[in-house]
Coordinates of C-alpha atoms in Angstrom, one line a residue:
Chain A
M119 CA -99.1 -14.2 16.2
S120 CA -99.6 -17.2 18.4
I121 CA -99.1 -20.9 17.8
D122 CA -102.4 -22.5 17.5
K123 CA -101.7 -25.6 15.5
I124 CA -98.6 -27.7 14.9
W125 CA -98.3 -30.7 12.6
V126 CA -95.7 -33.4 13.0
L127 CA -94.6 -35.9 10.3
A128 CA -95.2 -39.3 11.9
E129 CA -93.0 -41.9 10.3
V130 CA -94.0 -45.5 10.6
A131 CA -91.6 -48.4 10.4
D132 CA -92.4 -52.1 11.0
G133 CA -96.0 -51.1 12.0
K134 CA -94.8 -48.7 14.7
T135 CA -94.3 -44.9 14.9
V136 CA -90.6 -44.1 15.0
T137 CA -89.5 -42.7 18.3
A138 CA -88.2 -39.4 16.8
S139 CA -91.8 -38.6 15.7
L140 CA -93.2 -39.4 19.1
E141 CA -90.6 -37.1 20.7
L142 CA -91.8 -34.3 18.4
I143 CA -95.5 -34.9 19.0
S144 CA -95.2 -34.9 22.8
H145 CA -93.0 -31.8 22.7
A146 CA -95.3 -30.0 20.4
T147 CA -98.1 -30.3 23.0
T148 CA -96.1 -27.9 25.2
L149 CA -96.0 -25.3 22.3
A150 CA -99.4 -25.3 20.7
G151 CA -103.0 -25.8 21.6
T152 CA -103.6 -28.4 18.8
V153 CA -101.1 -31.0 17.7
E154 CA -101.9 -33.2 14.6
A155 CA -99.9 -35.8 12.8
V156 CA -99.3 -36.4 9.1
A157 CA -98.7 -40.1 8.2
F158 CA -98.3 -42.1 5.1
G159 CA -98.2 -45.8 4.3
D160 CA -100.7 -48.6 5.0
A161 CA -100.4 -48.7 8.8
T162 CA -101.8 -45.3 9.8
A163 CA -105.0 -46.7 11.4
A164 CA -102.8 -49.1 13.4
V165 CA -100.7 -46.3 14.9
A166 CA -103.6 -43.8 15.6
A167 CA -103.9 -45.0 19.2
T168 CA -100.1 -44.4 19.8
L169 CA -100.2 -41.0 18.0
G170 CA -103.1 -40.0 20.2
E171 CA -101.5 -41.2 23.4
Y172 CA -98.5 -38.9 22.8
G173 CA -100.7 -35.9 22.1
A174 CA -102.0 -35.8 18.5
T175 CA -105.7 -35.4 18.2
K176 CA -105.9 -36.0 14.5
V177 CA -103.8 -37.8 11.9
H178 CA -103.8 -36.7 8.3
D179 CA -103.4 -39.9 6.4
V180 CA -101.7 -39.6 3.0
G181 CA -102.2 -43.3 2.5
D182 CA -100.3 -45.9 0.6
L183 CA -97.7 -44.3 -1.8
G184 CA -97.7 -47.1 -4.3
G185 CA -93.9 -47.5 -4.1
A186 CA -93.1 -43.9 -4.5
L187 CA -90.5 -42.3 -2.4
P188 CA -92.3 -40.3 0.3
G189 CA -90.7 -36.9 -0.4
V190 CA -92.9 -35.7 -3.3
P191 CA -96.4 -37.2 -2.5
V192 CA -96.3 -36.3 1.2
A193 CA -95.1 -32.8 0.6
S194 CA -97.8 -32.4 -2.1
A195 CA -100.5 -33.4 0.4
I196 CA -99.2 -31.0 3.0
A197 CA -98.9 -28.2 0.4
A198 CA -102.5 -28.7 -0.7
A199 CA -103.6 -28.3 2.9
V200 CA -101.5 -25.1 3.3
A201 CA -102.9 -23.7 0.1
S202 CA -106.5 -24.3 1.2
G203 CA -105.9 -22.4 4.4
A204 CA -106.3 -25.5 6.6
G205 CA -102.6 -25.8 7.3
P206 CA -100.8 -25.4 10.7
D207 CA -98.6 -22.6 12.0
A208 CA -95.6 -24.9 12.1
I209 CA -94.6 -28.3 10.8
L210 CA -92.1 -30.5 12.6
F211 CA -90.1 -33.2 10.8
P212 CA -87.8 -35.8 12.3
A213 CA -84.3 -35.6 10.8
T214 CA -84.7 -39.0 9.1
Y215 CA -84.0 -39.9 5.4
D216 CA -87.6 -39.4 4.5
G217 CA -88.3 -36.5 6.9
R218 CA -85.6 -34.4 5.3
D219 CA -86.9 -35.2 1.8
V220 CA -90.5 -34.2 2.7
A221 CA -89.3 -31.0 4.4
G222 CA -87.1 -30.0 1.4
R223 CA -89.8 -30.7 -1.2
L224 CA -92.4 -28.8 0.9
S225 CA -90.1 -25.8 1.4
A226 CA -89.7 -25.3 -2.3
K227 CA -93.4 -26.1 -3.1
I228 CA -94.8 -23.5 -0.7
D229 CA -91.8 -21.1 -0.9
R230 CA -91.0 -21.2 2.8
P231 CA -87.5 -21.7 4.3
V232 CA -86.7 -24.6 6.5
L233 CA -84.6 -24.7 9.7
T234 CA -82.8 -27.9 10.1
N235 CA -80.6 -29.6 12.7
V236 CA -82.9 -28.2 15.4
V237 CA -82.0 -29.5 18.9
G238 CA -84.3 -27.2 20.9
L239 CA -87.7 -25.6 20.2
A240 CA -89.5 -23.1 22.5
E241 CA -92.2 -20.5 22.2
D242 CA -91.2 -16.9 22.7
G243 CA -93.6 -14.0 22.2
G244 CA -96.0 -16.1 20.1
A245 CA -93.3 -17.4 17.8
L246 CA -91.1 -20.5 17.8
V247 CA -87.4 -20.1 18.5
T248 CA -85.0 -22.9 17.6
Q249 CA -81.7 -24.0 19.1
H250 CA -78.9 -25.5 17.0
A251 CA -75.7 -27.0 18.3
I252 CA -72.7 -25.5 16.4
F253 CA -69.0 -25.9 16.5
G254 CA -69.0 -29.4 17.9
G255 CA -71.8 -28.6 20.4
T256 CA -69.7 -26.1 22.2
Q257 CA -72.0 -23.3 21.3
I258 CA -75.8 -23.0 20.8
A259 CA -77.2 -20.7 18.2
S260 CA -80.8 -19.6 18.4
A261 CA -82.8 -18.8 15.3
R262 CA -86.3 -18.0 14.1
F263 CA -88.3 -17.3 11.0
T264 CA -88.9 -13.7 10.0
G265 CA -91.4 -14.2 7.2
E266 CA -94.9 -15.6 6.9
G267 CA -95.6 -19.1 8.1
P268 CA -95.9 -22.0 8.3
G269 CA -92.5 -22.5 9.8
L270 CA -90.8 -25.8 8.8
F271 CA -88.4 -27.4 11.3
V272 CA -86.3 -30.5 10.9
V273 CA -85.5 -31.7 14.4
R274 CA -82.7 -34.1 15.3
A275 CA -83.6 -37.2 17.2
K276 CA -83.2 -37.2 21.0
S277 CA -83.8 -33.5 21.3
F278 CA -86.8 -34.1 23.5
P279 CA -88.1 -37.0 25.5
A280 CA -91.0 -39.0 24.1
E281 CA -93.7 -38.7 26.8
S282 CA -97.2 -40.1 26.9
R283 CA -99.8 -37.4 27.2
G284 CA -102.5 -39.9 28.0
G285 CA -104.6 -38.9 25.0
G286 CA -107.2 -41.1 23.3
P287 CA -106.8 -42.4 19.8
A288 CA -106.2 -39.8 17.1
E289 CA -109.0 -39.3 14.6
V290 CA -107.8 -40.5 11.1
V291 CA -108.7 -38.2 8.2
A292 CA -107.8 -38.9 4.6
A293 CA -105.3 -36.4 3.1
P294 CA -104.6 -38.0 -0.3
A295 CA -101.7 -36.6 -2.3
P296 CA -102.6 -34.5 -5.4
D297 CA -100.9 -35.7 -8.7
A298 CA -97.4 -34.3 -8.7
G299 CA -96.6 -35.4 -12.3
S300 CA -93.1 -36.4 -13.3
T301 CA -91.5 -35.1 -10.1
N302 CA -93.0 -38.1 -8.4
A303 CA -91.4 -40.6 -10.7
A304 CA -89.0 -42.4 -8.4
R305 CA -90.2 -45.8 -7.5
I306 CA -89.0 -48.3 -4.9
V307 CA -88.6 -51.6 -6.8
A308 CA -87.2 -53.7 -4.0
R309 CA -86.4 -53.4 -0.3
H310 CA -83.4 -55.0 1.3
V311 CA -83.2 -55.5 5.1
E312 CA -79.7 -56.0 6.3
E313 CA -79.6 -58.5 9.0
R314 CA -78.8 -56.8 12.2
T315 CA -79.0 -58.2 15.7
G316 CA -79.2 -56.0 18.7
P317 CA -80.7 -52.6 19.2
K318 CA -80.9 -49.7 16.8
L319 CA -78.0 -47.2 16.9
D320 CA -80.0 -44.2 18.1
E321 CA -82.1 -46.3 20.6
A322 CA -79.3 -48.4 22.1
D323 CA -78.4 -48.2 25.8
V324 CA -74.8 -48.9 24.9
V325 CA -73.0 -47.7 21.7
V326 CA -69.5 -48.8 20.7
S327 CA -68.0 -46.7 18.0
G328 CA -64.8 -47.1 16.0
G329 CA -62.7 -44.6 14.2
R330 CA -59.6 -44.1 12.1
G331 CA -57.5 -45.4 14.9
L332 CA -58.6 -48.9 14.1
G333 CA -56.2 -48.7 11.2
E334 CA -58.0 -50.8 8.6
K335 CA -61.5 -51.9 7.6
D336 CA -61.2 -55.5 8.9
Q337 CA -60.5 -54.2 12.4
Y338 CA -64.1 -52.9 12.6
A339 CA -65.2 -56.5 13.3
M340 CA -64.0 -56.1 16.9
I341 CA -66.2 -53.0 17.4
E342 CA -69.2 -55.1 16.3
E343 CA -68.1 -58.0 18.5
L344 CA -67.7 -55.7 21.5
A345 CA -71.1 -54.0 20.8
A346 CA -72.8 -57.4 20.7
L347 CA -71.2 -58.5 24.0
L348 CA -72.5 -55.4 25.6
H349 CA -76.0 -55.8 24.0
G350 CA -75.3 -52.4 22.3
A351 CA -75.1 -51.0 18.8
P352 CA -72.0 -50.4 16.7
G353 CA -71.3 -46.9 15.5
A354 CA -68.6 -45.0 13.6
S355 CA -66.9 -41.7 13.1
R356 CA -67.2 -39.8 9.8
A357 CA -63.6 -40.7 8.9
I358 CA -64.3 -44.4 8.5
V359 CA -67.6 -43.8 6.8
D360 CA -65.9 -41.5 4.3
A361 CA -63.2 -44.2 3.8
G362 CA -66.0 -46.7 2.9
W363 CA -65.4 -49.1 5.8
V364 CA -69.0 -48.9 7.1
P365 CA -72.2 -47.5 5.6
Y366 CA -73.5 -44.0 6.3
A367 CA -76.2 -45.4 8.6
Y368 CA -73.5 -46.1 11.2
Q369 CA -72.2 -42.6 11.4
V370 CA -72.5 -40.7 14.7
G371 CA -72.0 -36.9 14.5
Q372 CA -73.0 -33.7 12.9
T373 CA -73.7 -35.2 9.5
G374 CA -74.8 -38.5 11.0
K375 CA -76.9 -39.5 14.0
T376 CA -77.2 -38.1 17.5
V377 CA -77.0 -40.7 20.2
K378 CA -77.6 -40.4 24.0
P379 CA -76.9 -43.9 25.4
T380 CA -76.1 -44.7 29.0
V381 CA -72.6 -45.6 27.9
Y382 CA -70.7 -44.5 24.8
L383 CA -67.4 -46.3 24.1
A384 CA -65.2 -44.4 21.6
C385 CA -62.5 -46.7 20.2
G386 CA -59.7 -45.1 18.2
I387 CA -61.8 -41.9 17.7
S388 CA -59.8 -38.6 18.1
G389 CA -63.0 -36.6 18.7
A390 CA -63.2 -34.0 15.9
T391 CA -66.0 -31.5 16.5
Q392 CA -68.0 -33.2 13.8
H393 CA -68.1 -36.3 16.0
L394 CA -68.5 -34.7 19.4
V395 CA -71.7 -33.0 18.5
G396 CA -73.4 -36.4 18.0
M397 CA -72.3 -38.1 21.2
K398 CA -71.3 -35.6 23.9
N399 CA -74.7 -35.8 25.5
A400 CA -74.3 -39.5 26.3
K401 CA -74.7 -40.1 30.0
N402 CA -71.3 -41.7 30.3
I403 CA -68.4 -41.7 27.9
V404 CA -65.4 -44.1 27.8
A405 CA -62.7 -43.3 25.3
I406 CA -59.7 -45.4 24.2
N407 CA -57.1 -43.6 22.1
K408 CA -53.3 -43.8 21.9
D409 CA -52.9 -40.0 21.7
Q410 CA -53.3 -38.5 25.2
D411 CA -54.0 -35.1 23.6
A412 CA -56.9 -36.4 21.6
P413 CA -59.9 -34.0 22.0
I414 CA -62.2 -37.0 22.8
F415 CA -60.6 -37.1 26.3
T416 CA -62.0 -33.6 27.1
V417 CA -65.5 -35.2 27.2
A418 CA -64.6 -38.7 28.5
D419 CA -65.7 -39.8 32.0
L420 CA -63.1 -42.5 31.7
G421 CA -60.2 -42.0 29.2
I422 CA -57.9 -44.9 28.4
V423 CA -54.6 -43.8 26.9
G424 CA -53.7 -46.9 25.0
D425 CA -53.8 -48.9 21.8
V426 CA -57.3 -50.0 20.8
H427 CA -55.7 -53.2 19.2
K428 CA -54.6 -54.2 22.7
V429 CA -57.3 -52.9 25.0
V430 CA -60.3 -53.9 23.0
P431 CA -59.4 -57.6 22.4
K432 CA -58.6 -57.9 26.1
L433 CA -61.9 -56.3 27.0
I434 CA -63.7 -58.7 24.6
E435 CA -61.9 -61.8 26.2
A436 CA -62.8 -60.6 29.7
L437 CA -66.4 -60.1 28.8
K438 CA -66.6 -63.6 27.2
T439 CA -65.1 -65.1 30.3
R440 CA -67.8 -63.5 32.4
G441 CA -70.3 -65.3 30.1
Chain B
M100 CA -74.6 -38.2 -20.8
N101 CA -74.1 -34.8 -19.2
V102 CA -73.9 -34.7 -15.4
V103 CA -74.0 -31.7 -13.2
V104 CA -72.4 -32.0 -9.8
C105 CA -73.3 -29.4 -7.2
V106 CA -70.1 -28.6 -5.3
K107 CA -69.5 -26.3 -2.4
Q108 CA -66.3 -24.5 -1.5
I109 CA -66.0 -24.3 2.3
P110 CA -63.5 -22.9 4.9
D111 CA -60.9 -25.5 5.7
P112 CA -62.5 -27.8 8.3
A113 CA -59.1 -28.1 10.0
A114 CA -59.1 -24.4 10.8
P115 CA -61.2 -23.2 13.8
P116 CA -64.6 -22.0 12.5
A117 CA -65.9 -18.6 13.4
L118 CA -69.1 -16.6 13.1
D119 CA -69.3 -13.1 11.6
P120 CA -69.9 -10.9 14.6
G121 CA -72.4 -8.7 12.7
T122 CA -74.7 -11.3 11.2
N123 CA -73.9 -14.5 13.2
N124 CA -73.5 -16.2 9.8
L125 CA -70.6 -18.6 9.3
S126 CA -67.5 -16.6 8.4
R127 CA -66.5 -17.7 4.9
T128 CA -63.6 -15.2 4.3
G129 CA -60.2 -16.5 3.3
K130 CA -59.3 -19.4 1.2
L131 CA -62.0 -22.0 0.5
I132 CA -61.5 -25.6 -0.4
L133 CA -63.6 -28.3 -2.1
D134 CA -66.0 -29.8 0.5
E135 CA -64.7 -33.4 0.9
S136 CA -68.4 -34.6 0.8
D137 CA -68.6 -33.3 -2.8
S138 CA -65.6 -35.3 -4.0
Y139 CA -67.7 -38.5 -3.9
G140 CA -70.3 -36.9 -6.3
V141 CA -67.5 -35.7 -8.6
E142 CA -65.9 -39.1 -8.7
M143 CA -69.3 -40.8 -9.3
A144 CA -70.1 -38.4 -12.1
L145 CA -66.8 -39.1 -13.8
Q146 CA -67.4 -42.8 -13.6
L147 CA -70.9 -42.5 -15.0
V148 CA -69.8 -40.4 -17.9
D149 CA -67.0 -42.9 -18.6
A150 CA -69.4 -45.8 -18.5
A151 CA -71.8 -43.9 -20.8
G152 CA -69.0 -43.4 -23.3
S153 CA -69.9 -39.8 -24.0
G154 CA -70.8 -36.5 -22.3
E155 CA -69.1 -34.4 -19.7
V156 CA -69.2 -33.3 -16.1
T157 CA -70.1 -29.8 -15.2
L158 CA -69.6 -28.3 -11.8
V159 CA -72.1 -25.8 -10.4
S160 CA -71.3 -23.8 -7.4
M161 CA -72.1 -20.6 -5.5
A162 CA -69.4 -18.8 -3.6
P163 CA -68.3 -15.3 -2.5
N164 CA -65.6 -13.3 -4.1
G165 CA -65.3 -15.3 -7.3
E166 CA -63.6 -18.1 -5.3
T167 CA -62.4 -20.9 -7.5
S168 CA -59.7 -22.8 -5.6
G169 CA -62.1 -25.6 -4.6
L170 CA -63.5 -25.8 -8.1
R171 CA -60.0 -26.2 -9.5
T172 CA -59.6 -29.3 -7.4
A173 CA -62.7 -30.9 -8.9
L174 CA -61.7 -29.8 -12.4
A175 CA -58.3 -31.4 -11.8
M176 CA -60.1 -34.7 -11.0
G177 CA -61.6 -34.5 -14.4
A178 CA -64.7 -32.3 -14.6
A179 CA -64.9 -30.5 -17.9
R180 CA -66.1 -27.1 -16.8
A181 CA -67.7 -25.1 -14.0
I182 CA -70.4 -22.6 -13.6
L183 CA -69.8 -20.3 -10.6
V184 CA -72.4 -17.9 -9.3
S185 CA -70.7 -15.2 -7.3
D186 CA -72.4 -12.0 -6.3
D187 CA -72.3 -9.8 -3.2
A188 CA -76.1 -10.0 -3.2
L189 CA -75.8 -13.7 -2.3
S190 CA -74.2 -13.2 1.1
G191 CA -76.5 -14.5 3.9
S192 CA -78.6 -16.7 1.6
D193 CA -80.6 -19.4 3.4
A194 CA -80.8 -22.9 1.9
L195 CA -83.9 -22.1 -0.2
G196 CA -82.3 -19.0 -1.6
T197 CA -79.2 -21.0 -2.4
A198 CA -81.4 -23.7 -4.1
K199 CA -83.0 -21.0 -6.3
V200 CA -79.6 -19.8 -7.5
L201 CA -78.2 -23.2 -8.1
A202 CA -81.4 -24.4 -9.9
A203 CA -81.2 -21.5 -12.3
A204 CA -77.5 -22.2 -13.0
I205 CA -78.1 -25.9 -13.4
K206 CA -80.8 -25.3 -16.0
R207 CA -78.2 -23.7 -18.2
A208 CA -76.2 -26.9 -18.4
E209 CA -79.3 -29.0 -19.4
P210 CA -78.0 -32.0 -17.6
D211 CA -79.3 -35.6 -17.8
L212 CA -78.4 -36.1 -14.2
V213 CA -77.7 -33.8 -11.2
L214 CA -75.5 -35.2 -8.4
A215 CA -75.0 -33.6 -5.0
A216 CA -73.8 -34.6 -1.5
T217 CA -76.4 -35.4 1.1
E218 CA -75.3 -32.3 3.0
S219 CA -72.3 -29.9 3.1
S220 CA -69.7 -30.2 5.9
D221 CA -70.0 -26.6 7.0
G222 CA -73.7 -25.6 7.1
Y223 CA -75.0 -29.2 6.8
T224 CA -78.6 -28.1 6.2
G225 CA -79.2 -31.1 4.0
T226 CA -82.2 -29.8 2.1
T227 CA -80.7 -27.9 -0.8
P228 CA -80.6 -30.8 -3.4
V229 CA -84.2 -31.7 -2.9
Q230 CA -85.3 -28.0 -3.0
I231 CA -83.3 -27.8 -6.3
A232 CA -85.2 -30.8 -7.7
E233 CA -88.5 -29.3 -6.8
L234 CA -87.6 -26.0 -8.4
L235 CA -86.4 -27.7 -11.5
G236 CA -89.5 -30.0 -11.6
L237 CA -87.4 -33.1 -11.4
P238 CA -87.7 -36.3 -9.4
S239 CA -85.1 -37.0 -6.8
V240 CA -83.5 -39.9 -5.0
T241 CA -81.5 -39.1 -1.9
F242 CA -78.9 -40.9 0.2
A243 CA -77.6 -43.1 -2.7
K244 CA -74.9 -45.6 -1.9
K245 CA -74.9 -47.0 -5.5
V246 CA -75.9 -45.3 -8.7
E247 CA -76.2 -46.9 -12.2
V248 CA -77.5 -45.3 -15.4
T249 CA -79.2 -47.5 -18.0
G250 CA -80.6 -45.8 -21.0
D251 CA -82.8 -43.0 -19.8
S252 CA -83.2 -44.1 -16.2
V253 CA -81.1 -44.3 -13.1
S254 CA -81.1 -47.1 -10.6
V255 CA -80.1 -46.2 -7.1
E256 CA -79.5 -48.2 -3.9
R257 CA -80.9 -45.8 -1.3
Q258 CA -79.8 -46.0 2.3
T259 CA -82.6 -46.8 4.8
E260 CA -82.7 -47.4 8.5
A261 CA -83.1 -51.1 7.9
G262 CA -80.8 -51.5 5.0
Y263 CA -81.4 -50.1 1.5
D264 CA -84.1 -49.7 -1.1
E265 CA -83.6 -50.3 -4.8
V266 CA -85.1 -47.2 -6.5
Q267 CA -85.7 -46.7 -10.2
C268 CA -86.1 -43.2 -11.6
P269 CA -86.4 -41.7 -15.1
L270 CA -83.8 -39.1 -16.1
P271 CA -83.3 -36.2 -15.8
A272 CA -83.2 -36.5 -12.0
V273 CA -81.4 -35.2 -8.9
V274 CA -79.5 -37.8 -6.9
T275 CA -77.7 -37.2 -3.6
V276 CA -74.8 -39.5 -2.7
T277 CA -73.5 -40.5 0.7
A278 CA -69.9 -40.3 1.6
G279 CA -67.6 -43.3 1.2
V280 CA -69.5 -45.0 -1.7
V281 CA -66.7 -44.5 -4.3
E282 CA -63.1 -43.7 -3.8
P283 CA -62.4 -40.1 -5.1
R284 CA -59.3 -40.1 -7.4
Y285 CA -56.4 -37.9 -6.5
P286 CA -55.8 -35.3 -9.2
S287 CA -52.8 -36.2 -11.3
F288 CA -50.1 -33.6 -12.1
K289 CA -51.5 -33.5 -15.7
G290 CA -55.0 -33.0 -14.3
I291 CA -53.9 -30.1 -12.1
M292 CA -52.2 -28.4 -15.1
A293 CA -55.2 -29.0 -17.3
A294 CA -57.6 -27.6 -14.7
K295 CA -55.9 -24.2 -14.9
S296 CA -57.2 -23.6 -18.4
K297 CA -60.7 -25.3 -18.1
P298 CA -63.6 -22.9 -18.4
V299 CA -65.2 -21.4 -15.3
D300 CA -68.2 -19.3 -16.2
T301 CA -68.8 -16.7 -13.5
L302 CA -72.3 -15.4 -13.3
T303 CA -74.1 -12.9 -11.2
V304 CA -77.6 -13.0 -9.9
A305 CA -78.8 -10.7 -12.6
D306 CA -77.2 -13.0 -15.3
L307 CA -79.5 -15.7 -14.0
G308 CA -82.5 -13.5 -14.2
I309 CA -83.1 -13.8 -10.4
D310 CA -84.5 -10.9 -8.4
A311 CA -81.8 -9.9 -5.9
G312 CA -84.5 -9.5 -3.2
Q313 CA -85.2 -13.3 -3.4
V314 CA -81.8 -14.3 -2.4
G315 CA -79.0 -13.4 0.0
A316 CA -79.7 -11.8 3.4
A317 CA -82.6 -9.8 1.7
G318 CA -84.4 -13.0 0.7
A319 CA -83.6 -15.0 3.8
R320 CA -86.6 -15.3 6.0
Q321 CA -84.8 -16.7 9.0
E322 CA -82.3 -15.1 11.4
I323 CA -79.9 -16.1 14.1
T324 CA -81.0 -14.3 17.2
G325 CA -78.2 -15.2 19.4
V326 CA -75.3 -17.5 20.2
S327 CA -74.4 -18.8 23.6
A328 CA -71.9 -21.3 25.2
A329 CA -73.3 -24.8 25.6
E330 CA -73.1 -26.5 28.9
E331 CA -69.5 -27.8 29.2
R332 CA -68.8 -31.4 29.9
G333 CA -65.8 -31.9 32.1
S334 CA -63.2 -34.6 31.5
G335 CA -63.0 -37.4 34.0
E336 CA -60.4 -40.0 35.0
I337 CA -57.5 -40.7 32.6
V338 CA -55.8 -44.1 32.8
V339 CA -52.6 -44.9 30.9
D340 CA -52.9 -48.5 29.7
E341 CA -50.3 -50.8 31.2
G342 CA -51.9 -53.9 30.1
D343 CA -54.8 -53.9 32.5
A344 CA -56.9 -50.9 31.4
H345 CA -59.7 -53.2 30.2
E346 CA -60.2 -54.2 33.9
R347 CA -60.9 -50.5 34.7
I348 CA -63.4 -50.3 31.9
I349 CA -65.2 -53.4 33.2
Q350 CA -65.3 -52.0 36.7
F351 CA -66.7 -48.7 35.3
L352 CA -69.4 -50.6 33.4
E353 CA -70.3 -52.6 36.5
Q354 CA -70.8 -49.3 38.4
L355 CA -73.2 -48.2 35.8
K356 CA -75.0 -51.6 36.0
V357 CA -74.4 -52.1 32.3
L358 CA -72.8 -55.4 33.3

């Protein structure tokens, strides 16, 4: 068994391919002879050049979904290709909201298991071997599929660099979704964009995260203010997402996002393994916590043993003074 | 309206986790507790049934050794009954095998709505609910932050990268809920006492009419080939704040040319 062909789910947002998909396309070129993308929506033609540049020779275009959530129609289109024998040896999905939906639907449709939370993917003896960060990232588990393909892999963002392969535009081929009946009944009736200034959490150069040590919901405002002053993005520990202080989209950690910024500032975060796995690969970590035994200090390059309610406001004042 | 909530009983996250040395599967021996991620689904289900004015909440779970302590917590919150699939043949199931078992159990409850967490706190595969929906032939809406049932359809605010989408979906359907969207109630003393006598149907794989070769380690088509230590990250400088620690942070950021 060798890996001839890999497909990558290419998600498009605001007319651009999301970085997590480009990471997978460029990494897939190191694993298989042929890399192709699967895309949906009305902007596929517009991103064909980018997909090609990162290594995809072809893009299977499911087309506009007419307001349907992507999970069912996109999985149906891929399942049809697999059933016809035109499918790949492996399919990679970014660990996004829609990527996880498509992978789960497809897994049940074609009766193949799926490996999720992949952070490393290599070829070994003609098969793909995955890596998964477990126990707060202190250990790495390796896994592989034992049954027939195609293998389905959901890969966490930032697992590989997104590198240009210098390819020409990908050829767009139509791959319309077959009718999936009543399973495809969920419809988006309105989209709400929450006003956000500054960079995205998983693309920001600076991330400022707050945790339970903030004490109460209102105190999260200072995390946002500090993030804005540093041109960064605000993040959060699971504890305050669970408590309803900030939405799930802010969560950094095992069940949230993985970030690898130049600087990660952890404010009032104790550093549960759940959190560490999402941020310990930041280039530099600064932690502020009043408990000197907090696990966050075991990964911090600069650890401040102190009260976030004192240190952070002073930091904000000092940054404002600098202008 | 009848709501099924998929719940998982997991090892206490406060205790250090371990792998079974033979299989490299997560060790799930010892007392299991209700996954906190599932308490949001339970609370939401109770509120939706209340709002509908009729119906009940049924828990569906799969666990080794007939474990029920986590289920009792959710029953104490107000769920009416539980279906527990417990069978030695299930040990080592992958997410798709788990979905096959849960789907078969859910079918028995004939729910109008199936709620689940977006992912469990121990395995966090995050695909099981959608796999269940496909196996049951139901539509699904994932990552819900708000759920309302009107007549025979459900409206959901679904988390997105940019904000949220309003999604409409006919019932029956599977919906996954993100943490923190409702405040799970604490079981009352009365609730805890009542939970002791609430029905828990314990089923085996054979009861569900599933071929044992499809589930458990026998049906899992993936294996962990090894576990190794990750590169360690050393700790750095520790400064005890004496009123001027912010200056040290600024200096550090300047060194990194962030400022």
